PDB file of C-alpha atoms in Angstrom:
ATOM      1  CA  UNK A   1      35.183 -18.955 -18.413  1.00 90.00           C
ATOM      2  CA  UNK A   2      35.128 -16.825 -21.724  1.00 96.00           C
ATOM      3  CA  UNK A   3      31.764 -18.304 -22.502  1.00 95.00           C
ATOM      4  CA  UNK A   4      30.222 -17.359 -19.266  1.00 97.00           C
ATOM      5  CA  UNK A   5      31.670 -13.819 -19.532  1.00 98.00           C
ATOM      6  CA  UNK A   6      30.476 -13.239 -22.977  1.00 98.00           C
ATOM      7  CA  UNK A   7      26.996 -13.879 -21.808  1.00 98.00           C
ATOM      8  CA  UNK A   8      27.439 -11.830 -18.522  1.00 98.00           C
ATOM      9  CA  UNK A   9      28.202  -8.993 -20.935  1.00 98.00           C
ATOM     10  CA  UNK A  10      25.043  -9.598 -22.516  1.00 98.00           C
ATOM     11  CA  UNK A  11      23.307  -9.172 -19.133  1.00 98.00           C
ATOM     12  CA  UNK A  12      25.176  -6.278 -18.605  1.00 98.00           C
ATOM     13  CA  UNK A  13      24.265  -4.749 -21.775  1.00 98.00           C
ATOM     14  CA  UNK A  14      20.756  -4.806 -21.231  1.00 98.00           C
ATOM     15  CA  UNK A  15      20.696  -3.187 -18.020  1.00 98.00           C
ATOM     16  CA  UNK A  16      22.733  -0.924 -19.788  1.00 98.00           C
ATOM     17  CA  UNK A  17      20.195  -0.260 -22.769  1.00 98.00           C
ATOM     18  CA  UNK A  18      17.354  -0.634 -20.168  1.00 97.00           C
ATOM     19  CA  UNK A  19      18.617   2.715 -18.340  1.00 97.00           C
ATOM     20  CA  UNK A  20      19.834   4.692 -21.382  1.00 97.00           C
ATOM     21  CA  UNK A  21      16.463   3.729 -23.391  1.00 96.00           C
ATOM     22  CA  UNK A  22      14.237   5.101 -19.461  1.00 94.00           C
ATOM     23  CA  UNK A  23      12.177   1.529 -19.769  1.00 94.00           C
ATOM     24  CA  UNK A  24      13.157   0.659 -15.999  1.00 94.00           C
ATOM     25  CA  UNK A  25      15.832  -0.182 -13.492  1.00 96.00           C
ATOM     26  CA  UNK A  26      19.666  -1.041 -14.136  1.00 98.00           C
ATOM     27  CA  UNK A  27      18.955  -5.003 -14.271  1.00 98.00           C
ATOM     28  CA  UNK A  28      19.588  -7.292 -17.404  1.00 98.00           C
ATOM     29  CA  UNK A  29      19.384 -11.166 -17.634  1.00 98.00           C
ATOM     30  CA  UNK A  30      19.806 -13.304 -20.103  1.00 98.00           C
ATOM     31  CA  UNK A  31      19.491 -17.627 -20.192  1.00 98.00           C
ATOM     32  CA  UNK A  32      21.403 -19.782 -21.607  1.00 98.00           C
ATOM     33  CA  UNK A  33      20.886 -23.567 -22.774  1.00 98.00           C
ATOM     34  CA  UNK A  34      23.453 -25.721 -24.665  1.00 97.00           C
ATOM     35  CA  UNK A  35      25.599 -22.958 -25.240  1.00 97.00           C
ATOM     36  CA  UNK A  36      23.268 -20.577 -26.486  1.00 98.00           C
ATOM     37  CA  UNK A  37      20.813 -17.605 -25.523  1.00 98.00           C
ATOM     38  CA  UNK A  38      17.265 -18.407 -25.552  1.00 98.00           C
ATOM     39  CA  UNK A  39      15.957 -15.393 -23.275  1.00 98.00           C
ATOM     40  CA  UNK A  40      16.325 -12.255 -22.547  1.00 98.00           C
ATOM     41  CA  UNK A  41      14.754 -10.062 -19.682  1.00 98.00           C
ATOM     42  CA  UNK A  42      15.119  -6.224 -18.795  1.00 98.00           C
ATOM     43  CA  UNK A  43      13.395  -4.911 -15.699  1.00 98.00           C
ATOM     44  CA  UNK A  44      10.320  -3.506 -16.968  1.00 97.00           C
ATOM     45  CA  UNK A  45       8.254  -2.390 -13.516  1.00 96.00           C
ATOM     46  CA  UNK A  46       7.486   1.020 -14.008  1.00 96.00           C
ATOM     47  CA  UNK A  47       7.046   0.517 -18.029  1.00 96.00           C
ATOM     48  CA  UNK A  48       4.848  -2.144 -17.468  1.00 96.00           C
ATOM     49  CA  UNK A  49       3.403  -0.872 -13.854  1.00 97.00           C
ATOM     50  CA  UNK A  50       3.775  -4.481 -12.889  1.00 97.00           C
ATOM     51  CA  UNK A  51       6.103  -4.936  -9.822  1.00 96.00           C
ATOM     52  CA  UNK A  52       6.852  -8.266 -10.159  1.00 96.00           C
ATOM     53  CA  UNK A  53       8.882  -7.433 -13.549  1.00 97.00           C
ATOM     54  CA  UNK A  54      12.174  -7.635 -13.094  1.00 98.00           C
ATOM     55  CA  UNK A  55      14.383  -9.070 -15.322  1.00 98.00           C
ATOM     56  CA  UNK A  56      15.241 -12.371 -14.017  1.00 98.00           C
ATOM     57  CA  UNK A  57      11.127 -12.927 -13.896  1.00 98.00           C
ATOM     58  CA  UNK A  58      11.001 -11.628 -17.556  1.00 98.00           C
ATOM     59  CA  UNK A  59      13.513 -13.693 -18.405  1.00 98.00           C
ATOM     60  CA  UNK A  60      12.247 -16.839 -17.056  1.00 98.00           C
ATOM     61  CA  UNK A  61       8.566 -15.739 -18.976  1.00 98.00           C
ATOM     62  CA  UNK A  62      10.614 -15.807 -21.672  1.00 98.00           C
ATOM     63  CA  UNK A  63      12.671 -19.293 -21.725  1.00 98.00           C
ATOM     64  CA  UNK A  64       9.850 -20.563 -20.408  1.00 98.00           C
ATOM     65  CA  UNK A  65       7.147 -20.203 -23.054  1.00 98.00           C
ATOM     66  CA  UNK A  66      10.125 -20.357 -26.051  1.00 98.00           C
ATOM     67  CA  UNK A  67      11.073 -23.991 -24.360  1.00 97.00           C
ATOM     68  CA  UNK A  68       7.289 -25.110 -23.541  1.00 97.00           C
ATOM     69  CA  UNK A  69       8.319 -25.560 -20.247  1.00 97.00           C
ATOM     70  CA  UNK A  70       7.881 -24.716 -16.626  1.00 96.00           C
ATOM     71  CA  UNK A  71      11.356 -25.926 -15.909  1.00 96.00           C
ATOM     72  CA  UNK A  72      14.320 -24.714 -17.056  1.00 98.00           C
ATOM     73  CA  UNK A  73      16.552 -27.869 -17.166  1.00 95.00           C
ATOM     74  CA  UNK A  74      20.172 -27.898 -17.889  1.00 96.00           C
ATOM     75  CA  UNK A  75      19.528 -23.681 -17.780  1.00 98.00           C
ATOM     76  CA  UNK A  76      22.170 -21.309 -16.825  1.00 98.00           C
ATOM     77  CA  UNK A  77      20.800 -17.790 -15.651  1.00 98.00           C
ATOM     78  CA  UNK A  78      23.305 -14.917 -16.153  1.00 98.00           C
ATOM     79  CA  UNK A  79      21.950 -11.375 -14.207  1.00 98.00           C
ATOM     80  CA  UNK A  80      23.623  -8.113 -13.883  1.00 98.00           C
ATOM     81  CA  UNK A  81      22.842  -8.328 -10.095  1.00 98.00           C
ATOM     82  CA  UNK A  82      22.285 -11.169  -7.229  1.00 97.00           C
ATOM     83  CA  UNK A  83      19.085 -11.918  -7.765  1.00 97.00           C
ATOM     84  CA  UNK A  84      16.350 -10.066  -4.930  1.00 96.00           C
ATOM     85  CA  UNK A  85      14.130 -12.441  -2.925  1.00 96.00           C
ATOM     86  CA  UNK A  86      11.447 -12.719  -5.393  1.00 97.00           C
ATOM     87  CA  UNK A  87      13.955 -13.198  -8.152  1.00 97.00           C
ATOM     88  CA  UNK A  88      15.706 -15.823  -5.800  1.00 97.00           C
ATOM     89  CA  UNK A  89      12.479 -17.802  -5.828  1.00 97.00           C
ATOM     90  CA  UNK A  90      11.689 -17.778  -9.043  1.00 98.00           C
ATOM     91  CA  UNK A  91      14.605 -19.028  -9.807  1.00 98.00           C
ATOM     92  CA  UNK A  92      14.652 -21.639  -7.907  1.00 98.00           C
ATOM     93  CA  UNK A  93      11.170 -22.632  -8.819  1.00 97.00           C
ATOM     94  CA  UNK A  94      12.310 -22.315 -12.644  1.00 98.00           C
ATOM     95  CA  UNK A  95      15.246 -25.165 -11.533  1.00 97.00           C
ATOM     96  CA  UNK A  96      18.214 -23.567 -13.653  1.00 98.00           C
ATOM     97  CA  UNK A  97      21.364 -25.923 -13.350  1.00 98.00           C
ATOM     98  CA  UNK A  98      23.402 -22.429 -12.417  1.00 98.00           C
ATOM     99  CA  UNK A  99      23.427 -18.634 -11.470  1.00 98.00           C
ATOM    100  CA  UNK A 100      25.909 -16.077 -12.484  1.00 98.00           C
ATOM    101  CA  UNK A 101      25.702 -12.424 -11.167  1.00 98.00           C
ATOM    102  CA  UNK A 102      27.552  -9.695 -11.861  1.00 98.00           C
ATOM    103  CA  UNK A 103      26.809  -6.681  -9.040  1.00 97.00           C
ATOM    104  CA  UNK A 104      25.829  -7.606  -5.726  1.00 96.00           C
ATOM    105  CA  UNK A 105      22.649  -6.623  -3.573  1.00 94.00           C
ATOM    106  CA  UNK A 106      25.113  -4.357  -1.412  1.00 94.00           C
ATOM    107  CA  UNK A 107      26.071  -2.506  -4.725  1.00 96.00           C
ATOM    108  CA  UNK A 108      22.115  -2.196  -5.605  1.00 95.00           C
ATOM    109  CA  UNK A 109      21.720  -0.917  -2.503  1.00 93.00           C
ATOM    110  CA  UNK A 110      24.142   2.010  -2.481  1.00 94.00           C
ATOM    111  CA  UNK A 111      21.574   3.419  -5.523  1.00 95.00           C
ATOM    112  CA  UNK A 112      18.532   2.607  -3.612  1.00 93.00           C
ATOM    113  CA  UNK A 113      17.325  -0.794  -4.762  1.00 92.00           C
ATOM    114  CA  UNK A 114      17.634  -2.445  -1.049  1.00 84.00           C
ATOM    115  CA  UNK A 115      16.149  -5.439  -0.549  1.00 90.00           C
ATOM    116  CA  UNK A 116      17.448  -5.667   3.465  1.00 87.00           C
ATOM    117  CA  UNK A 117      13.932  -4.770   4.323  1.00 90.00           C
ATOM    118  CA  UNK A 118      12.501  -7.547   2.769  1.00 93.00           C
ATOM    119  CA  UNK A 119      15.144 -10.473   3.184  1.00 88.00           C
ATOM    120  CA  UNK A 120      14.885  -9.384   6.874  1.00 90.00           C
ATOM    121  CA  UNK A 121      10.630  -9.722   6.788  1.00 94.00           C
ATOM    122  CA  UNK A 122      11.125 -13.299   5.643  1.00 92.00           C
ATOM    123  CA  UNK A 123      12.816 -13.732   8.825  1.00 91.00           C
ATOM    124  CA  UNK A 124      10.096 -13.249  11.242  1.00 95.00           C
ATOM    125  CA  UNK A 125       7.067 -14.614  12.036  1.00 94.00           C
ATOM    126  CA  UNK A 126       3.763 -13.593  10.410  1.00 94.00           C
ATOM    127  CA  UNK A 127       2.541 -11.883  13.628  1.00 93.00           C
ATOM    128  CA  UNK A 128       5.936  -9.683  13.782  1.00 95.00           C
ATOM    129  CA  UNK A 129       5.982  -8.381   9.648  1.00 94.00           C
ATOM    130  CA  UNK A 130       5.018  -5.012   8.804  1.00 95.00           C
ATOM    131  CA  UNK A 131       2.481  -5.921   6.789  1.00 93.00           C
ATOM    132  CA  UNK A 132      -0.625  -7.094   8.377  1.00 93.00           C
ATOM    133  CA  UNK A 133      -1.342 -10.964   7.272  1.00 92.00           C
ATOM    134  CA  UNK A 134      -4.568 -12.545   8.651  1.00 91.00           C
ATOM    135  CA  UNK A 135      -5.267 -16.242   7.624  1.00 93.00           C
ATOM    136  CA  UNK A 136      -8.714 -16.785   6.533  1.00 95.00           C
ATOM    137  CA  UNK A 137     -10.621 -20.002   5.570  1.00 97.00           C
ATOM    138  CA  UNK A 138      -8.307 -22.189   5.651  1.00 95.00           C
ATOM    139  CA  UNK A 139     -10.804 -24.856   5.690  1.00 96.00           C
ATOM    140  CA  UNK A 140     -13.026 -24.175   2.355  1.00 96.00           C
ATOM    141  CA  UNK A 141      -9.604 -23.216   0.791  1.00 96.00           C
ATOM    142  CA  UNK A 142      -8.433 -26.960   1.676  1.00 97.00           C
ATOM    143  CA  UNK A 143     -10.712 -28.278  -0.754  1.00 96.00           C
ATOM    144  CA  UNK A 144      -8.858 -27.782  -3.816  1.00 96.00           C
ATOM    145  CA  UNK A 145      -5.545 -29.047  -1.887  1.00 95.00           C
ATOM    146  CA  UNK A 146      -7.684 -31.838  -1.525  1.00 95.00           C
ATOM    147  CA  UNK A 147      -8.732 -31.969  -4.965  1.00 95.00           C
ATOM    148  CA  UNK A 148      -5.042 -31.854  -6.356  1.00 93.00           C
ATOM    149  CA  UNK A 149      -3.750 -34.634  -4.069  1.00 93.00           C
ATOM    150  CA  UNK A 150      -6.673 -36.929  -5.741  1.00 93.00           C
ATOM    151  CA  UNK A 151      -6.619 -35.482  -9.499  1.00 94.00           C
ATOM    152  CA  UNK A 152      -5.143 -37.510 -12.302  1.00 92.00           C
ATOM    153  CA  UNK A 153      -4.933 -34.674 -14.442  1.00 91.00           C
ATOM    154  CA  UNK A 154      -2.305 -32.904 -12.279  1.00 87.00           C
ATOM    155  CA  UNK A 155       1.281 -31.858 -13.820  1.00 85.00           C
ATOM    156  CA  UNK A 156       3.131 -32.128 -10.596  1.00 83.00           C
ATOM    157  CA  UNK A 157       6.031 -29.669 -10.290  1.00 82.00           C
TER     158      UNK A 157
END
Protein backbone atom coordinates (compact mmCIF):
# COMPACT_ATOMS: atom_id res chain seq x y z
CA UNK A 1 0.00 0.00 0.00
CA UNK A 2 3.08 2.40 0.50
CA UNK A 3 3.82 2.05 -3.17
CA UNK A 4 0.43 3.05 -4.29
CA UNK A 5 0.43 6.02 -1.87
CA UNK A 6 3.74 7.29 -2.91
CA UNK A 7 2.45 7.57 -6.40
CA UNK A 8 -0.99 9.04 -5.30
CA UNK A 9 1.18 11.77 -3.79
CA UNK A 10 2.64 12.29 -7.02
CA UNK A 11 -0.86 12.83 -8.48
CA UNK A 12 -1.56 14.98 -5.83
CA UNK A 13 1.39 17.04 -6.32
CA UNK A 14 0.67 17.95 -9.67
CA UNK A 15 -2.68 19.16 -9.18
CA UNK A 16 -1.03 20.91 -6.61
CA UNK A 17 1.73 22.60 -8.91
CA UNK A 18 -0.97 22.79 -11.67
CA UNK A 19 -3.04 25.41 -9.44
CA UNK A 20 -0.14 27.26 -7.76
CA UNK A 21 1.77 27.55 -11.31
CA UNK A 22 -2.39 29.07 -12.94
CA UNK A 23 -1.85 26.31 -15.97
CA UNK A 24 -5.46 24.79 -15.21
CA UNK A 25 -7.73 22.95 -12.84
CA UNK A 26 -6.80 21.08 -9.45
CA UNK A 27 -6.32 17.54 -11.30
CA UNK A 28 -2.96 15.51 -11.44
CA UNK A 29 -2.37 11.92 -12.78
CA UNK A 30 0.32 10.03 -13.06
CA UNK A 31 0.80 6.02 -14.64
CA UNK A 32 2.52 3.56 -13.48
CA UNK A 33 4.02 0.24 -15.12
CA UNK A 34 6.24 -2.35 -13.34
CA UNK A 35 6.66 -0.28 -10.49
CA UNK A 36 7.55 2.79 -12.04
CA UNK A 37 6.17 6.23 -13.49
CA UNK A 38 6.09 6.50 -17.12
CA UNK A 39 3.47 9.50 -17.43
CA UNK A 40 2.46 12.30 -16.13
CA UNK A 41 -0.68 14.53 -16.92
CA UNK A 42 -1.91 17.98 -15.42
CA UNK A 43 -5.21 19.40 -16.61
CA UNK A 44 -4.25 21.76 -19.16
CA UNK A 45 -7.90 23.05 -20.73
CA UNK A 46 -7.78 26.57 -20.47
CA UNK A 47 -3.76 26.65 -21.13
CA UNK A 48 -4.17 24.70 -24.00
CA UNK A 49 -7.96 25.94 -24.93
CA UNK A 50 -8.56 22.30 -25.61
CA UNK A 51 -11.44 20.86 -23.45
CA UNK A 52 -10.74 17.51 -23.73
CA UNK A 53 -7.34 18.08 -21.62
CA UNK A 54 -7.60 16.88 -18.52
CA UNK A 55 -5.13 15.11 -16.89
CA UNK A 56 -6.07 11.59 -17.01
CA UNK A 57 -6.35 12.24 -21.10
CA UNK A 58 -2.85 13.91 -20.92
CA UNK A 59 -1.67 11.30 -19.15
CA UNK A 60 -2.77 8.54 -21.26
CA UNK A 61 -1.17 10.86 -24.49
CA UNK A 62 1.63 10.49 -22.62
CA UNK A 63 2.13 6.58 -21.68
CA UNK A 64 0.79 6.05 -24.72
CA UNK A 65 3.24 7.47 -27.26
CA UNK A 66 6.39 6.78 -24.52
CA UNK A 67 5.11 2.86 -24.65
CA UNK A 68 4.20 2.81 -28.58
CA UNK A 69 1.03 1.73 -27.65
CA UNK A 70 -2.68 2.27 -27.74
CA UNK A 71 -3.09 0.03 -24.76
CA UNK A 72 -1.91 0.45 -21.60
CA UNK A 73 -1.37 -3.19 -20.40
CA UNK A 74 -0.46 -4.19 -16.96
CA UNK A 75 -1.01 -0.01 -16.33
CA UNK A 76 -2.04 1.38 -13.09
CA UNK A 77 -3.62 4.99 -13.33
CA UNK A 78 -3.27 7.05 -10.11
CA UNK A 79 -5.61 10.60 -10.31
CA UNK A 80 -6.16 13.18 -7.74
CA UNK A 81 -9.95 12.80 -8.47
CA UNK A 82 -12.55 9.95 -9.77
CA UNK A 83 -12.12 10.23 -13.06
CA UNK A 84 -15.26 12.48 -15.07
CA UNK A 85 -17.14 10.65 -17.84
CA UNK A 86 -14.81 11.43 -20.54
CA UNK A 87 -11.88 10.54 -18.35
CA UNK A 88 -13.88 7.28 -17.40
CA UNK A 89 -13.83 6.34 -21.06
CA UNK A 90 -10.68 6.94 -21.88
CA UNK A 91 -9.64 4.99 -19.48
CA UNK A 92 -11.28 2.29 -20.17
CA UNK A 93 -10.46 2.45 -23.81
CA UNK A 94 -6.63 2.84 -22.71
CA UNK A 95 -7.30 -0.85 -20.72
CA UNK A 96 -5.19 0.04 -17.46
CA UNK A 97 -5.10 -3.15 -15.14
CA UNK A 98 -6.25 -0.52 -12.14
CA UNK A 99 -7.56 2.98 -10.98
CA UNK A 100 -6.66 4.79 -7.88
CA UNK A 101 -8.34 8.19 -6.97
CA UNK A 102 -7.81 10.32 -4.41
CA UNK A 103 -10.94 13.09 -4.17
CA UNK A 104 -14.20 12.14 -5.30
CA UNK A 105 -16.60 13.77 -8.00
CA UNK A 106 -18.84 14.98 -4.93
CA UNK A 107 -15.67 16.81 -3.54
CA UNK A 108 -15.04 18.35 -7.25
CA UNK A 109 -18.27 19.35 -7.18
CA UNK A 110 -18.44 21.43 -4.01
CA UNK A 111 -15.69 23.84 -6.11
CA UNK A 112 -17.67 23.75 -9.21
CA UNK A 113 -16.27 20.99 -11.40
CA UNK A 114 -19.78 18.93 -11.50
CA UNK A 115 -20.07 16.46 -13.79
CA UNK A 116 -23.97 15.44 -12.53
CA UNK A 117 -25.10 17.22 -15.60
CA UNK A 118 -23.36 15.16 -17.82
CA UNK A 119 -23.35 11.57 -16.15
CA UNK A 120 -27.14 12.28 -16.00
CA UNK A 121 -27.24 13.20 -20.16
CA UNK A 122 -25.74 9.78 -20.77
CA UNK A 123 -28.77 8.54 -19.21
CA UNK A 124 -31.36 9.53 -21.61
CA UNK A 125 -32.18 9.03 -24.89
CA UNK A 126 -30.84 11.13 -27.78
CA UNK A 127 -34.27 12.77 -28.37
CA UNK A 128 -34.45 13.85 -24.48
CA UNK A 129 -30.46 15.52 -24.14
CA UNK A 130 -30.00 19.10 -24.09
CA UNK A 131 -28.05 19.19 -26.83
CA UNK A 132 -29.68 18.80 -30.10
CA UNK A 133 -28.24 15.45 -31.95
CA UNK A 134 -29.63 14.74 -35.47
CA UNK A 135 -28.29 11.54 -37.25
CA UNK A 136 -27.34 12.14 -40.73
CA UNK A 137 -26.18 9.74 -43.52
CA UNK A 138 -25.92 6.98 -41.95
CA UNK A 139 -25.84 5.17 -45.12
CA UNK A 140 -22.71 6.82 -47.12
CA UNK A 141 -21.06 6.91 -43.61
CA UNK A 142 -21.52 2.91 -43.57
CA UNK A 143 -19.10 2.58 -46.19
CA UNK A 144 -16.00 2.84 -44.34
CA UNK A 145 -17.62 0.47 -41.51
CA UNK A 146 -17.83 -1.60 -44.37
CA UNK A 147 -14.45 -1.05 -45.48
CA UNK A 148 -12.89 -1.86 -41.96
CA UNK A 149 -14.82 -5.13 -41.49
CA UNK A 150 -13.09 -6.28 -45.00
CA UNK A 151 -9.50 -4.52 -44.60
CA UNK A 152 -6.44 -6.57 -43.85
CA UNK A 153 -4.57 -3.71 -42.87
CA UNK A 154 -6.75 -3.02 -39.78
CA UNK A 155 -5.13 -2.90 -36.09
CA UNK A 156 -8.21 -4.04 -34.32
CA UNK A 157 -8.60 -2.58 -30.82
Amino acid sequence: MEEHKKFMREAIRLSIENVTSGKGGPFGAVIVKNGEIIARGANEVTSSNDPTAHAEVVAIRNACKKLGTFQLDDCIIYTSCEPCPMCLGAIYWARPAQIYYANTKKDAAQINFDDDFIYSEIDLSIDQRKLPTTQLLRDEAQVAFMEWMDSEMKKEY
